[in-house]
Short mmCIF file of N, CA and C in Angstrom, two decimals:
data_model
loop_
_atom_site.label_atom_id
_atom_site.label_comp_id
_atom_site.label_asym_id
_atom_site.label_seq_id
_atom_site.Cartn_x
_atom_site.Cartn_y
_atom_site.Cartn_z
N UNK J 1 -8.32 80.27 -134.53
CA UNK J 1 -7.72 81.19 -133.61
C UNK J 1 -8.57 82.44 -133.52
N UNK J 2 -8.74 82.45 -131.99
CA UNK J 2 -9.78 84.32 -132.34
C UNK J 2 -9.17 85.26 -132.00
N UNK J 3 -9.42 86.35 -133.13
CA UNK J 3 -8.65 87.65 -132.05
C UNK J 3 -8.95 88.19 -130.90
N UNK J 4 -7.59 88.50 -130.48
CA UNK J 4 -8.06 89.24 -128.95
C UNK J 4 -8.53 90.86 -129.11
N UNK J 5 -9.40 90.86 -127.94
CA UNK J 5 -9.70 92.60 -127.94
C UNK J 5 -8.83 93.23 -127.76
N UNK J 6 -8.62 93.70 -128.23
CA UNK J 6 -7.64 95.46 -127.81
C UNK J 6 -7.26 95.55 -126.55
N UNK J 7 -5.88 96.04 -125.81
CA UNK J 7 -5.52 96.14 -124.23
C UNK J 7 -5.62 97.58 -124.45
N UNK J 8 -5.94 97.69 -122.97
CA UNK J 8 -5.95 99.45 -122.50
C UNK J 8 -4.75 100.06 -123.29
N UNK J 9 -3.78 99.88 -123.55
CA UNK J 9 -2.92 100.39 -124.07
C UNK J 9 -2.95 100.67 -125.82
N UNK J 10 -3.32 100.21 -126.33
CA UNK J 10 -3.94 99.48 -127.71
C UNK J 10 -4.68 101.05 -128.45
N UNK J 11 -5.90 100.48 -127.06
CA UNK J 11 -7.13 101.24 -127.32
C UNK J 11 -6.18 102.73 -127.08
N UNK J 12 -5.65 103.43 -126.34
CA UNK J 12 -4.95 104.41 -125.73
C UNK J 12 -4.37 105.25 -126.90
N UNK J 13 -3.76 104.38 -127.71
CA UNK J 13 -2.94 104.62 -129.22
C UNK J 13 -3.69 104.89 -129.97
N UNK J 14 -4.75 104.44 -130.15
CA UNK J 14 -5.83 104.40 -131.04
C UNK J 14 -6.32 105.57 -131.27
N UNK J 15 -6.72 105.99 -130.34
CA UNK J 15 -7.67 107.16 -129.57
C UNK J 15 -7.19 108.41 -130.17
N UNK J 16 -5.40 108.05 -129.49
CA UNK J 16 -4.71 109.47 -129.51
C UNK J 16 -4.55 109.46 -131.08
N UNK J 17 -4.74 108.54 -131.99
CA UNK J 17 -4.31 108.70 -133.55
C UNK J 17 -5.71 109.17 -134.10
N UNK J 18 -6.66 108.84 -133.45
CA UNK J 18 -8.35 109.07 -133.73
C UNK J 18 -8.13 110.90 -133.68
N UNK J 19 -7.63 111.14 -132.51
CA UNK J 19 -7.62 113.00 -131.69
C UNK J 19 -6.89 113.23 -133.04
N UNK J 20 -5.48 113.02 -133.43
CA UNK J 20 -4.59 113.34 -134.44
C UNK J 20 -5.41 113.82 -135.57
N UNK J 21 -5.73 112.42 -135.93
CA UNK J 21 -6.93 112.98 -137.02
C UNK J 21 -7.76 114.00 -137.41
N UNK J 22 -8.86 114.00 -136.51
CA UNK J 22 -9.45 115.34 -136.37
C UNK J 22 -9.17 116.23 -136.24
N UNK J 23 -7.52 116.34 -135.42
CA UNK J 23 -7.21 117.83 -135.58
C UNK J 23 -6.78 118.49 -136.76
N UNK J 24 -6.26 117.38 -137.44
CA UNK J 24 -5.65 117.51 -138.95
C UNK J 24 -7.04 117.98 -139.64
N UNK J 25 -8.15 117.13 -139.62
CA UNK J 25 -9.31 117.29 -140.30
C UNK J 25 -9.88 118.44 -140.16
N UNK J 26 -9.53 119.18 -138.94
CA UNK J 26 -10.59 120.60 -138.53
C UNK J 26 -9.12 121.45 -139.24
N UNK J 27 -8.24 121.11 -138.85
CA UNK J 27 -7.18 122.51 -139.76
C UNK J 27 -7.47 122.59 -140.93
N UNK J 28 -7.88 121.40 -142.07
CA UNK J 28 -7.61 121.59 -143.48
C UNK J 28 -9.00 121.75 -143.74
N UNK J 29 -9.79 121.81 -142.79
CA UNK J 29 -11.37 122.62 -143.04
C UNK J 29 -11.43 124.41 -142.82
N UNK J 30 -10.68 124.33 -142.24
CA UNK J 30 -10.47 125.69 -141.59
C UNK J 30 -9.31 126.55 -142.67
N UNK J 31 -8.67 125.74 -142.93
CA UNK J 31 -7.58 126.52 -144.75
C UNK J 31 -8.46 126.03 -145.90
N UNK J 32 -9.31 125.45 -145.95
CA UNK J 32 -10.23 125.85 -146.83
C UNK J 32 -11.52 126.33 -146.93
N UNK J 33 -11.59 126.83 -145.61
CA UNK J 33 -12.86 128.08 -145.31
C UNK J 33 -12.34 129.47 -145.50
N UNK J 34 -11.04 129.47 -145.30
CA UNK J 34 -10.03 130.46 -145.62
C UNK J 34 -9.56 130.95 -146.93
N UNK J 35 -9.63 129.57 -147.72
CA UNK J 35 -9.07 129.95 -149.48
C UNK J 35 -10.57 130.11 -149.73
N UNK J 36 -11.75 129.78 -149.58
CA UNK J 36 -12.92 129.80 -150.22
C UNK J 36 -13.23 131.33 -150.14
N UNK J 37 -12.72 131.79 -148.99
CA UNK J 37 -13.11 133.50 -148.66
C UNK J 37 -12.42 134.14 -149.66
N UNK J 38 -11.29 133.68 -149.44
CA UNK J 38 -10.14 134.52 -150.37
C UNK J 38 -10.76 134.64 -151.51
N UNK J 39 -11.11 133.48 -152.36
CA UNK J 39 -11.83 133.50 -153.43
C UNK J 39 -12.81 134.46 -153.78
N UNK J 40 -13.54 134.28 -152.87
CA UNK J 40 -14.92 134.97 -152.90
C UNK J 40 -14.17 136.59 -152.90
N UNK J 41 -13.23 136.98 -151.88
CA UNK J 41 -12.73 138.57 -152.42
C UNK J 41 -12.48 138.44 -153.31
N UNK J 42 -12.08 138.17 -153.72
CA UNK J 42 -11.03 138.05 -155.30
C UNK J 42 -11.85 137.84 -156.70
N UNK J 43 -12.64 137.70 -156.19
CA UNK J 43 -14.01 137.71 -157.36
C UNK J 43 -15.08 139.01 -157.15
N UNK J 44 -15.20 139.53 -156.18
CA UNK J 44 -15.69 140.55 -155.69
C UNK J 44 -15.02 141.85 -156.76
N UNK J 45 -13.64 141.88 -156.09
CA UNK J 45 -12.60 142.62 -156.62
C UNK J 45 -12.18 142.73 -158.22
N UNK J 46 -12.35 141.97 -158.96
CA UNK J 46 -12.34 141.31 -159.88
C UNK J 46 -13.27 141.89 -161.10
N UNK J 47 -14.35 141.27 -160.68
CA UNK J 47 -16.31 142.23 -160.61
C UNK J 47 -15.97 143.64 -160.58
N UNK J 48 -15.37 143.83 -159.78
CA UNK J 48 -15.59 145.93 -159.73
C UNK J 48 -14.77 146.98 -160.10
N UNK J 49 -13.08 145.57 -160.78
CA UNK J 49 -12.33 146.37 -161.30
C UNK J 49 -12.52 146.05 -163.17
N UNK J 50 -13.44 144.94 -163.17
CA UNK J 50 -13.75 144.97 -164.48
C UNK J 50 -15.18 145.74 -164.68
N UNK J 51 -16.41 145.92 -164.19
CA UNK J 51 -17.45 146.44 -164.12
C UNK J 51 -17.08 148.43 -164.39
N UNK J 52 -16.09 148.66 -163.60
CA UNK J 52 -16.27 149.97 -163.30
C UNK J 52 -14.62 150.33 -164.46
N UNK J 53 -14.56 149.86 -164.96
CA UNK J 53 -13.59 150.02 -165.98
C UNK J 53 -14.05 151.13 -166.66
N UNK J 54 -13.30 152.43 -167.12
CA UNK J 54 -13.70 153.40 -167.74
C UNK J 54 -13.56 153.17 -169.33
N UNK J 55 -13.04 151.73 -169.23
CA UNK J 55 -12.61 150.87 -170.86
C UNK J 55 -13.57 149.85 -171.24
N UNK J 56 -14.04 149.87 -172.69
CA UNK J 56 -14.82 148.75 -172.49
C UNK J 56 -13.93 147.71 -172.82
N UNK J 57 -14.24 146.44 -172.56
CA UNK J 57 -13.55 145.18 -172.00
C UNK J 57 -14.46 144.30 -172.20
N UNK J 58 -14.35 143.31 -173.24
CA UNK J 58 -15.10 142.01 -173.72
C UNK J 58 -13.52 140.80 -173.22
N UNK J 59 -14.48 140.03 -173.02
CA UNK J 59 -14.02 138.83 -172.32
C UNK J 59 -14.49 137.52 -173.65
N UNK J 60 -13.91 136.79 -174.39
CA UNK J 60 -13.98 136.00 -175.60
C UNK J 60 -13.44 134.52 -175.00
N UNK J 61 -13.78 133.45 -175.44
CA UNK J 61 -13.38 131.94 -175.30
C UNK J 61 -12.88 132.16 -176.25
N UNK J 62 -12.41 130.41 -176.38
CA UNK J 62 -11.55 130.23 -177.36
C UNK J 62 -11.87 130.06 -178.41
N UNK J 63 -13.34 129.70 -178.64
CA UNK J 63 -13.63 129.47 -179.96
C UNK J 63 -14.70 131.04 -180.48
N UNK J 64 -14.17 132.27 -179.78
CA UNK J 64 -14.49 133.71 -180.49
C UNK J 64 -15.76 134.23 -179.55
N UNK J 65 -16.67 133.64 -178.68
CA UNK J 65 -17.66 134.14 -178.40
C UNK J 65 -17.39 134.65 -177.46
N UNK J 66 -18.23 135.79 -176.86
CA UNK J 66 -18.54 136.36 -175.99
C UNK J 66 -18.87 135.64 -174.41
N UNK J 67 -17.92 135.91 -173.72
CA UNK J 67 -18.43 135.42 -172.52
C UNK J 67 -18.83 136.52 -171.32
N UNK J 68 -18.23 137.61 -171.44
CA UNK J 68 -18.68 139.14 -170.56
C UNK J 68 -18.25 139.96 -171.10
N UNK J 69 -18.89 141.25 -171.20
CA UNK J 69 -18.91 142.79 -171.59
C UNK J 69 -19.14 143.62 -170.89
N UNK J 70 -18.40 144.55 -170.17
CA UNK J 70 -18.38 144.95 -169.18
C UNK J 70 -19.71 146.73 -169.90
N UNK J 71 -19.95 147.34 -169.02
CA UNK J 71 -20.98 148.44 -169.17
C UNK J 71 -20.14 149.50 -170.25
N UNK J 72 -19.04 149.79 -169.68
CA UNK J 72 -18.13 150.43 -171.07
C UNK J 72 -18.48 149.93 -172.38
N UNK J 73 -18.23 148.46 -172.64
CA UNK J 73 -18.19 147.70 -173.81
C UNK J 73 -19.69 148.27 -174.92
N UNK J 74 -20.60 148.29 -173.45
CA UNK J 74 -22.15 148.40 -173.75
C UNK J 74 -22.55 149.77 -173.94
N UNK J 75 -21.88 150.69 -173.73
CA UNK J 75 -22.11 152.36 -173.97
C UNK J 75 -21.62 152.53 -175.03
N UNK J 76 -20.15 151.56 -175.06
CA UNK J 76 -19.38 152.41 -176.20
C UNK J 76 -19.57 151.99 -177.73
N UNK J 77 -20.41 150.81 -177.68
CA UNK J 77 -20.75 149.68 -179.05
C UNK J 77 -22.36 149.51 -179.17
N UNK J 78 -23.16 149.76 -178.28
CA UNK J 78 -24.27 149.80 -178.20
C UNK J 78 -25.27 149.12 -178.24
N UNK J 79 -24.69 148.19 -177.83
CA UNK J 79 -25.35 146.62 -178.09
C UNK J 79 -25.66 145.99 -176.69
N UNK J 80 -26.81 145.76 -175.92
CA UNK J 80 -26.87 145.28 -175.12
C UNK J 80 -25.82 144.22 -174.70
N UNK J 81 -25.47 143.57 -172.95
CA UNK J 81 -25.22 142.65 -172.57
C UNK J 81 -25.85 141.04 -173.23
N UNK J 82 -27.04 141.08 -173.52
CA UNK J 82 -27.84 140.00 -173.99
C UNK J 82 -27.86 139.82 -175.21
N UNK J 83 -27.49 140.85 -176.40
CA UNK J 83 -27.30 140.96 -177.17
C UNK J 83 -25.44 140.40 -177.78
N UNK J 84 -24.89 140.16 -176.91
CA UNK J 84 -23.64 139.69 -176.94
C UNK J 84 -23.48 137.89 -176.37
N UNK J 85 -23.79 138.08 -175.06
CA UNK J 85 -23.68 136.89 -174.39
C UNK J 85 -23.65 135.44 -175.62
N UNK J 86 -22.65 135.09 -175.86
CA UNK J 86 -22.13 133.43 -176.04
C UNK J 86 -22.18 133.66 -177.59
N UNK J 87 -22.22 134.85 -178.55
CA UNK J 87 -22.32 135.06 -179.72
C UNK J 87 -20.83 136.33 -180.05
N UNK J 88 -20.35 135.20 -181.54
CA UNK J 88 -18.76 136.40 -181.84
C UNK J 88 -19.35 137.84 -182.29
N UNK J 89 -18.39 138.24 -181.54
CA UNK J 89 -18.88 139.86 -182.07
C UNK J 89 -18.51 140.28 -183.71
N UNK J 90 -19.43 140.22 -184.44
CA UNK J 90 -18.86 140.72 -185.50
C UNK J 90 -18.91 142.03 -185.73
N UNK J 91 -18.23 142.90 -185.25
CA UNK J 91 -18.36 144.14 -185.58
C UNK J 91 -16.85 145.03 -186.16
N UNK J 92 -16.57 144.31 -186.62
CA UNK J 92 -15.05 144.64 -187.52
C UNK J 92 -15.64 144.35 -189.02
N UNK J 93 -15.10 146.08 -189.48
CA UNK J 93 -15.35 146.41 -190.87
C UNK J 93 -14.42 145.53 -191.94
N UNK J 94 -15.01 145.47 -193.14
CA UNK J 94 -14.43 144.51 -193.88
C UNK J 94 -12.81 144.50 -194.57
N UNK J 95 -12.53 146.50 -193.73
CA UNK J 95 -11.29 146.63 -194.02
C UNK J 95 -10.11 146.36 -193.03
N UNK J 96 -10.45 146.09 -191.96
CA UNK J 96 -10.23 145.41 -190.36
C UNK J 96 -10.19 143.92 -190.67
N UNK J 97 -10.82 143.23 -191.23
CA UNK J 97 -11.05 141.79 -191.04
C UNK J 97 -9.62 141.05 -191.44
N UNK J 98 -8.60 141.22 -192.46
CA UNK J 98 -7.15 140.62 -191.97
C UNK J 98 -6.73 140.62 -190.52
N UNK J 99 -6.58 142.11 -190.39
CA UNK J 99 -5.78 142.62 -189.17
C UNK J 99 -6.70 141.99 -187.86
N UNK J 100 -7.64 141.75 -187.91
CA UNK J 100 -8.17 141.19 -186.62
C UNK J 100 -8.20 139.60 -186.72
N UNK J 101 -7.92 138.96 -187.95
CA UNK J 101 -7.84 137.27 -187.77
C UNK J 101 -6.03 137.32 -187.58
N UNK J 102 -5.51 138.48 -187.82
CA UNK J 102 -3.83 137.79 -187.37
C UNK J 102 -4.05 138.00 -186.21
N UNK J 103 -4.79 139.07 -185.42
CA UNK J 103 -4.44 139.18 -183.81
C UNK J 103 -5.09 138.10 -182.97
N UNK J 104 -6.69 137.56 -183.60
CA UNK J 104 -6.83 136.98 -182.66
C UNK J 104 -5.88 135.77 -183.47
N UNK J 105 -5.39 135.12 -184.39
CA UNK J 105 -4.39 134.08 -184.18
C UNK J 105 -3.21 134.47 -183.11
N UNK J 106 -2.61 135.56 -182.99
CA UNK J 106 -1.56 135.27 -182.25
C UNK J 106 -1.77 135.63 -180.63
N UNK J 107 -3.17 135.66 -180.60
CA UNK J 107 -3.73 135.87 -179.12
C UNK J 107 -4.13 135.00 -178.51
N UNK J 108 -4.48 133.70 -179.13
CA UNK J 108 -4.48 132.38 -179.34
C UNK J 108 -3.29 131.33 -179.01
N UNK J 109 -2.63 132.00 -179.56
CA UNK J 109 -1.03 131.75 -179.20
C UNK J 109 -0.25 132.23 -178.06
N UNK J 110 -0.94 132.99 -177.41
CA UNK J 110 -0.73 133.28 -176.49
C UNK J 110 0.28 134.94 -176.06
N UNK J 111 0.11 135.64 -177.36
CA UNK J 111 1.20 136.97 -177.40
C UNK J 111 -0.43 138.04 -176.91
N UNK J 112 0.67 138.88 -176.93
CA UNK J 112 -0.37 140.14 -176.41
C UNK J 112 -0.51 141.15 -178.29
N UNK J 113 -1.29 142.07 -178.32
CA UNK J 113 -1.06 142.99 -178.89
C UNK J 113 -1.66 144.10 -178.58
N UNK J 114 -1.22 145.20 -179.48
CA UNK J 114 -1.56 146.73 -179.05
C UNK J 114 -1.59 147.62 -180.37
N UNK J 115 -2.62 147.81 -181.22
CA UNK J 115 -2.97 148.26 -182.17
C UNK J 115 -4.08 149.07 -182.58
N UNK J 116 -4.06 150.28 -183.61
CA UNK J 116 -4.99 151.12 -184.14
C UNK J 116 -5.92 150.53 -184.94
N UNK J 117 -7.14 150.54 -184.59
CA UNK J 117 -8.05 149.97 -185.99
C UNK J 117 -9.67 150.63 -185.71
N UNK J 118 -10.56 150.05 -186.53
CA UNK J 118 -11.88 150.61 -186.50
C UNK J 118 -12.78 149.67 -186.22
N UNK J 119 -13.92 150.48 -185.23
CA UNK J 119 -14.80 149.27 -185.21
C UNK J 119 -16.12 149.68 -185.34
N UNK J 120 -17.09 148.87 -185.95
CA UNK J 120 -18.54 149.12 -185.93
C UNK J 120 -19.63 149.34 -184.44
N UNK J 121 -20.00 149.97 -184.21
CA UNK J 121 -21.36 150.17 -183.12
C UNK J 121 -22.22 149.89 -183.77
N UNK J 122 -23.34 149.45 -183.21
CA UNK J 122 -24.66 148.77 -183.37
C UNK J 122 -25.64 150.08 -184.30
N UNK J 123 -25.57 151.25 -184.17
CA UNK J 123 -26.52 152.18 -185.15
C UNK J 123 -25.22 152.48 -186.53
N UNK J 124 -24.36 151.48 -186.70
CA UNK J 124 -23.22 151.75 -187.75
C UNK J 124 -22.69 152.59 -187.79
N UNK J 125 -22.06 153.39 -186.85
CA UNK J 125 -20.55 154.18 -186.82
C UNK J 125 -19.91 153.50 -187.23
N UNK J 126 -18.48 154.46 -187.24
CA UNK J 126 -17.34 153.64 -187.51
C UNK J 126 -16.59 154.41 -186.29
N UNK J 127 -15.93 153.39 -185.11
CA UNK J 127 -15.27 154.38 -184.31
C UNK J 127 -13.98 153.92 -184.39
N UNK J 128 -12.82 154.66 -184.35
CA UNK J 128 -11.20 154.82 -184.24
C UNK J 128 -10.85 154.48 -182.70
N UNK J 129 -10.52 153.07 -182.46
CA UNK J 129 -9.96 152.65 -181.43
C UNK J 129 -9.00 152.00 -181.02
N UNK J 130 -7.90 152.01 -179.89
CA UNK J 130 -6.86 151.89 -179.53
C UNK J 130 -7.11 150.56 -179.04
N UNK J 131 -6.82 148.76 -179.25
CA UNK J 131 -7.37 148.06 -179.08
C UNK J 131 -5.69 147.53 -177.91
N UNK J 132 -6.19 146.99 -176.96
CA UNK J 132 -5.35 146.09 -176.11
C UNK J 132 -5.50 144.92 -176.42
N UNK J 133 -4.81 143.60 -176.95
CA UNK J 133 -5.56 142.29 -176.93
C UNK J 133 -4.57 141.20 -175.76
N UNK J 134 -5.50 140.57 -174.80
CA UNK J 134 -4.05 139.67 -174.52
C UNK J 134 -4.81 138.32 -174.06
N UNK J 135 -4.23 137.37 -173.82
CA UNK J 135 -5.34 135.98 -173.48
C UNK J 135 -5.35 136.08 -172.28
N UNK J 136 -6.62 135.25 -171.55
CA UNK J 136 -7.18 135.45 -170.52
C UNK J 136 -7.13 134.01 -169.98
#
């Protein structure tokens, strides 16, 4: 048995489900030329409210390293950007070192904290700082 070709009518349906298509296809190109922008502000924004932070602000994975340090971080500790990048900061004095393995455990866990402690700069101060911690 062979199939028959398609009747004008057939083809007609076809067409108009073919048009359907594409219009669907150009909208959900067009909402995601739209979220891709969004993105792109939102990373912009992001960039310049962490960059221009009058706080310094280290950014840590999960397993302790350094993933960004904003220019604060780098004035106020003295340690280059490159000098940080993908390495834990050890700069907590040995009388700090409890109090900073309970926070980052429970920062880990997902709580916030807000505590007094001391921290080392790169020519060995000791500076008195008001620490924010929360997961990212």
């Amino acid at each position: 048995m062979e199939d028959k070709p398609p009747n004008r009518d057939q083809l007609r349906a076809e067409l108009a489900l073919l048009r359907r298509q594409l219009a669907e296809a150009r909208e959900a190109a067009a909402r995601q030329r739209h979220t891709e922008e969004a993105l792109r502000e939102s990373e912009v924004r992001y960039r310049l409210l962490f960059e221009t932070s009058p706080d310094a602000v280290v950014l840590y994975d999960s397993d302790g390293r350094v993933l960004h340090v904003n220019q604060a971080f780098v004035d106020t500790y003295g340690w280059s950007r490159g000098e940080w990048q993908g390495r834990r900061i050890d700069f907590v004095p040995p009388e700090e070192q409890e109090k900073a393995s309970q926070v980052i455990a429970a920062t880990l866990a997902g709580q916030k904290s807000e505590f007094e402690t001391r921290r080392l700069t790169k020519d060995g101060r000791l500076l008195d700082v008001h620490l924010s911690v929360a997961p990212f």
